[in-house]
Short mmCIF file of C-alpha atoms in Angstrom, two decimals:
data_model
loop_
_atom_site.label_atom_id
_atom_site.label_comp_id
_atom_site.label_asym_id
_atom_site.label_seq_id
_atom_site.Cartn_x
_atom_site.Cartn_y
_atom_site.Cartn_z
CA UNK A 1 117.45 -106.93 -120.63
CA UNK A 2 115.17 -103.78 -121.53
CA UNK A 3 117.43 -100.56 -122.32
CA UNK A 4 114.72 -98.52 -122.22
CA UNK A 5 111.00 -98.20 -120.80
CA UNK A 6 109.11 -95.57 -122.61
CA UNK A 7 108.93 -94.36 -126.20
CA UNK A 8 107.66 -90.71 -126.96
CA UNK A 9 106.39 -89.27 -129.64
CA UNK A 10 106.44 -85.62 -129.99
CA UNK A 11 104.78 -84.15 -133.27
CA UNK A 12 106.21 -80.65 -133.84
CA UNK A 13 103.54 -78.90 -135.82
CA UNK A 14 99.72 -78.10 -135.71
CA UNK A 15 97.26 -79.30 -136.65
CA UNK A 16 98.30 -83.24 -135.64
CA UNK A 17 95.56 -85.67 -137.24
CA UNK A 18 93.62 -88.70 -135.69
CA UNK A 19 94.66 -91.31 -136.99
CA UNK A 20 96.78 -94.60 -137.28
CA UNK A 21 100.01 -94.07 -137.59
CA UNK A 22 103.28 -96.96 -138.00
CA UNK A 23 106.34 -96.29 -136.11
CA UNK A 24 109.50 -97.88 -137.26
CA UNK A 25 112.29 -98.44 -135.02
CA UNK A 26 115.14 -101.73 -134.17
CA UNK A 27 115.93 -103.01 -130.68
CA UNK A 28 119.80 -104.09 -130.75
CA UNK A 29 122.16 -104.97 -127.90
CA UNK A 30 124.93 -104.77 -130.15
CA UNK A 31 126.24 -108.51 -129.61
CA UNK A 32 128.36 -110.27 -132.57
CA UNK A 33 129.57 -113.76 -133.24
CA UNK A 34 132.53 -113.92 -135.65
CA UNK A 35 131.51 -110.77 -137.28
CA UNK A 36 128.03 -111.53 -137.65
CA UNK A 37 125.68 -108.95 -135.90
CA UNK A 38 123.30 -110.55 -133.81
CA UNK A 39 120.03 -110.08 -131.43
CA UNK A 40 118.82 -106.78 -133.72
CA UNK A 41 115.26 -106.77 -134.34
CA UNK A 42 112.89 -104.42 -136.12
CA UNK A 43 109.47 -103.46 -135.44
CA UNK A 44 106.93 -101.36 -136.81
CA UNK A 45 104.08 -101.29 -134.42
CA UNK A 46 101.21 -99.51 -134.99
CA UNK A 47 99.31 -96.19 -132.80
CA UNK A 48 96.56 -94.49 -132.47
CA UNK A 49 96.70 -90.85 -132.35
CA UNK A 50 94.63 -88.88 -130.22
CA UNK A 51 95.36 -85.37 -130.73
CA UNK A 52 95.31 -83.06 -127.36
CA UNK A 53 94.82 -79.55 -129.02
CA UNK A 54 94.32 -78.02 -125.69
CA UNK A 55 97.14 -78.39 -124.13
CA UNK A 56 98.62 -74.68 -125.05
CA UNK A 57 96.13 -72.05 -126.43
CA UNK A 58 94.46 -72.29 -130.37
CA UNK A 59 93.88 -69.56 -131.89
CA UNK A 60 91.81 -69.26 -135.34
CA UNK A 61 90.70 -66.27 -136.78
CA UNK A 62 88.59 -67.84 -139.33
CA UNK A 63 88.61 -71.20 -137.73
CA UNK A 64 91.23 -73.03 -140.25
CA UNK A 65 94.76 -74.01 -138.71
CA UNK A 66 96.99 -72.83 -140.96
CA UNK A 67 95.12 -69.93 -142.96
CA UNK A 68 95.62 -66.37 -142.18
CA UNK A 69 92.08 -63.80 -142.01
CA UNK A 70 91.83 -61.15 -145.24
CA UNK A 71 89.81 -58.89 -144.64
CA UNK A 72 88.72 -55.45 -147.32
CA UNK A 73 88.54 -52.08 -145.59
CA UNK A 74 87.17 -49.50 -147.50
CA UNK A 75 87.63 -45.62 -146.99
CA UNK A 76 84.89 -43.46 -145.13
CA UNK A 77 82.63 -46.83 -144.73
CA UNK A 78 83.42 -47.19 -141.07
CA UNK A 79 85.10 -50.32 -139.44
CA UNK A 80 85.62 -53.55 -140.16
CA UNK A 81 86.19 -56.69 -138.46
CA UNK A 82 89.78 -58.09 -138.95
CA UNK A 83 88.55 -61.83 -137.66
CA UNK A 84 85.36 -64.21 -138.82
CA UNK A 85 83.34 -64.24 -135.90
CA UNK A 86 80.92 -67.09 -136.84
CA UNK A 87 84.00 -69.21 -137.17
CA UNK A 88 86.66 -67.65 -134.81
CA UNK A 89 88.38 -70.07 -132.23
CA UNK A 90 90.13 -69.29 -128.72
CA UNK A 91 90.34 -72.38 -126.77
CA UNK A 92 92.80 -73.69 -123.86
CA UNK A 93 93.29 -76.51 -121.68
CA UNK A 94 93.92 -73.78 -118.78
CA UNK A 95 90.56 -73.00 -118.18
CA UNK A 96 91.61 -69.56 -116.10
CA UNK A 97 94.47 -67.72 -116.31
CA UNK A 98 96.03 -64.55 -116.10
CA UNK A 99 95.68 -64.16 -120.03
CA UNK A 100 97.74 -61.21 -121.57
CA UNK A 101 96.79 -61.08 -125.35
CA UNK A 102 98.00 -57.85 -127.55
CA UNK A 103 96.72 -57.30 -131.01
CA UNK A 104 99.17 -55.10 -133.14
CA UNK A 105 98.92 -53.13 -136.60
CA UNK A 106 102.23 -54.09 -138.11
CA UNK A 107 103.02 -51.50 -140.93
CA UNK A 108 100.50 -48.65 -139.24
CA UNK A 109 101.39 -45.48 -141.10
CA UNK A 110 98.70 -42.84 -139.70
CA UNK A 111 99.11 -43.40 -135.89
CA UNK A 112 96.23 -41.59 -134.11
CA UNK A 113 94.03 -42.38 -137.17
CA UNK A 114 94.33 -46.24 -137.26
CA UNK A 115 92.61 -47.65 -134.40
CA UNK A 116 92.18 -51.25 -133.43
CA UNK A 117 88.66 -51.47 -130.85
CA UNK A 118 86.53 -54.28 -129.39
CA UNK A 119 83.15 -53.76 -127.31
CA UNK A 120 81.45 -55.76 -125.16
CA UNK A 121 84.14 -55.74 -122.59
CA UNK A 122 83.51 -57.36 -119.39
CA UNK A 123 84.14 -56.04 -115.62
CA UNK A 124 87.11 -58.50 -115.48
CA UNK A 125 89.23 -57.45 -118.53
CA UNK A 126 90.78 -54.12 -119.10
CA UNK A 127 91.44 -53.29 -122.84
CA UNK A 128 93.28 -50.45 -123.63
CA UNK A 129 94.82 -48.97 -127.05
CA UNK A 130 98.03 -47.35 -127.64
CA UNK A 131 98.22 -44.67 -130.48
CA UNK A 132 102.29 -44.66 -130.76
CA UNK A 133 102.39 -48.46 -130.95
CA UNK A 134 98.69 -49.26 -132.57
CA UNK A 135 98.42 -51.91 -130.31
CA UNK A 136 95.34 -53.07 -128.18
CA UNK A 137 95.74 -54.98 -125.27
CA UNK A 138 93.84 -57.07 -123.48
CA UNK A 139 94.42 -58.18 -119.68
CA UNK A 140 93.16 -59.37 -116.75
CA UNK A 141 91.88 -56.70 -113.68
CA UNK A 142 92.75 -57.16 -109.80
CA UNK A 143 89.90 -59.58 -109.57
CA UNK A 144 92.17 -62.53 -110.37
CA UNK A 145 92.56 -64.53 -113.67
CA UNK A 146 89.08 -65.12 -116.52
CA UNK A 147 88.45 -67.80 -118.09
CA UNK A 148 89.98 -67.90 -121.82
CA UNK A 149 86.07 -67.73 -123.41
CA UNK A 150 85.38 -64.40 -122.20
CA UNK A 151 88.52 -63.29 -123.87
CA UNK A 152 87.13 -64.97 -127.19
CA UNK A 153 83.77 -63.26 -126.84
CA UNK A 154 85.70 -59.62 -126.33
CA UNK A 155 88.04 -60.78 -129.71
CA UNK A 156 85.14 -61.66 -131.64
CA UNK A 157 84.29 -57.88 -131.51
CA UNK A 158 87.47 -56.43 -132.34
CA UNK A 159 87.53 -54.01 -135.63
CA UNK A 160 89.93 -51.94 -137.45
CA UNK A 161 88.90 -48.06 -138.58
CA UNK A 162 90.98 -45.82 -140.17
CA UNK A 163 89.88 -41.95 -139.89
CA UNK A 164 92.40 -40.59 -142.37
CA UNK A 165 91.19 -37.95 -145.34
CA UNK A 166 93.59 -39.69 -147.42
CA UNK A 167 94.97 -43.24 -146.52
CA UNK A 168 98.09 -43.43 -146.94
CA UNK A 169 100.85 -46.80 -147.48
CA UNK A 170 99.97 -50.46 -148.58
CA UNK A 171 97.74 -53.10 -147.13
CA UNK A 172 97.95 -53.81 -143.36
CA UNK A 173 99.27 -56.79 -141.46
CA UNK A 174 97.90 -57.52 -138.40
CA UNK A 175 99.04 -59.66 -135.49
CA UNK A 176 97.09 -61.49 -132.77
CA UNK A 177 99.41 -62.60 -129.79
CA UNK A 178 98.20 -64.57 -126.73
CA UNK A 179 100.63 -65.20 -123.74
CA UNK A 180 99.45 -68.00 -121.71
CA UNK A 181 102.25 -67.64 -118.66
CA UNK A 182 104.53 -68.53 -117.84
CA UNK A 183 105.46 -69.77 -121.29
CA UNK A 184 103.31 -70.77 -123.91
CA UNK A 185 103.13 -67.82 -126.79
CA UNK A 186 100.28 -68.32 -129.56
CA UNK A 187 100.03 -65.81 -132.62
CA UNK A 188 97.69 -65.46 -135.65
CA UNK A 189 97.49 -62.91 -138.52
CA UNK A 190 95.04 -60.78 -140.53
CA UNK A 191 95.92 -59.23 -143.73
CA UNK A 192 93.82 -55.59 -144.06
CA UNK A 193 93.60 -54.92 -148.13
CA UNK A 194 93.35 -51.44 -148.94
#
């Protein structure tokens, strides 16, 4: 008699490869005859993999899973981009939705001077900065949810200036955070060297 119907495989951790893989596992109905075990049998049956990246948002900076952005910013030379934009990845299964994605400056010391922008904007996003929190945000307007590419086209843009005479404190960590509602939460990281 089957004891079960279905065997799932959940693999934890990004990126999951194509390929083969062998899964072990024994099939026992726990019967005995004079102490001897009986009816256990093991199997290792082979799968195929076919990884389904889309199912909650990916987000590459530099288009590696796995590798942080560095990026150099350099006094009085204007701003810099904190992601590669020939390479940088935004992609979800979810083809619209009400997207909410904030981009913060970690260990900001010159609020008002450090500023986090991005151009190109369209009609149907609203991106607005905060000084006290050196965070940008990105959102949808009244007009309903965008698809997830127009939100990578506005990212590719985004830059990091810092006006200061004198800058001031150690290399800047930057976070990227997308929230795909109503639960799937997707961050990335640049490192700004001083």
């Amino acid at each position: 008699e089957a004891f079960f119907t279905s065997l799932v495989w959940v693999q934890p951790f990004i990126p999951v490869q194509e390929a083969q893989y062998f899964l072990n596992y024994t099939v026992d109905d726990n019967s005995s005859f004079m102490g001897v075990h009986l009816h256990a049998q093991s199997f290792t049956p082979m799968i195929y993999v076919t990884p389904n990246y889309l199912s909650i948002p990916v987000l590459l900076l530099n288009g590696i899973y796995g590798m942080n952005y560095v990026t150099t910013f350099t006094e009085q030379m204007g701003p810099v981009s904190i992601v590669n934009a020939s390479s940088f990845l935004l992609i979800d299964s979810d083809v619209s939705h009400p997207y909410i994605i904030t981009v913060s400056i970690h260990d900001a010391e010159q609020h008002g001077e450090e500023i986090l922008s991005v151009s190109n904007v369209p009609a149907g996003i609203v991106a607005s900065y905060d000084n006290s929190t050196n965070t940008l945000t990105l959102v949808t307007r009244n007009q309903g949810p965008q698809p997830i590419s127009v939100f990578a086209t506005v990212l590719k843009t985004i830059t990091y200036d810092n006006t200061a005479e004198e800058i001031t404190g150690l290399n800047r960590t930057v976070e990227f955070n997308v929230d795909d509602p109503p639960m799937d939460i997707v961050n990335a990281f640049t490192t700004i060297l001083l």
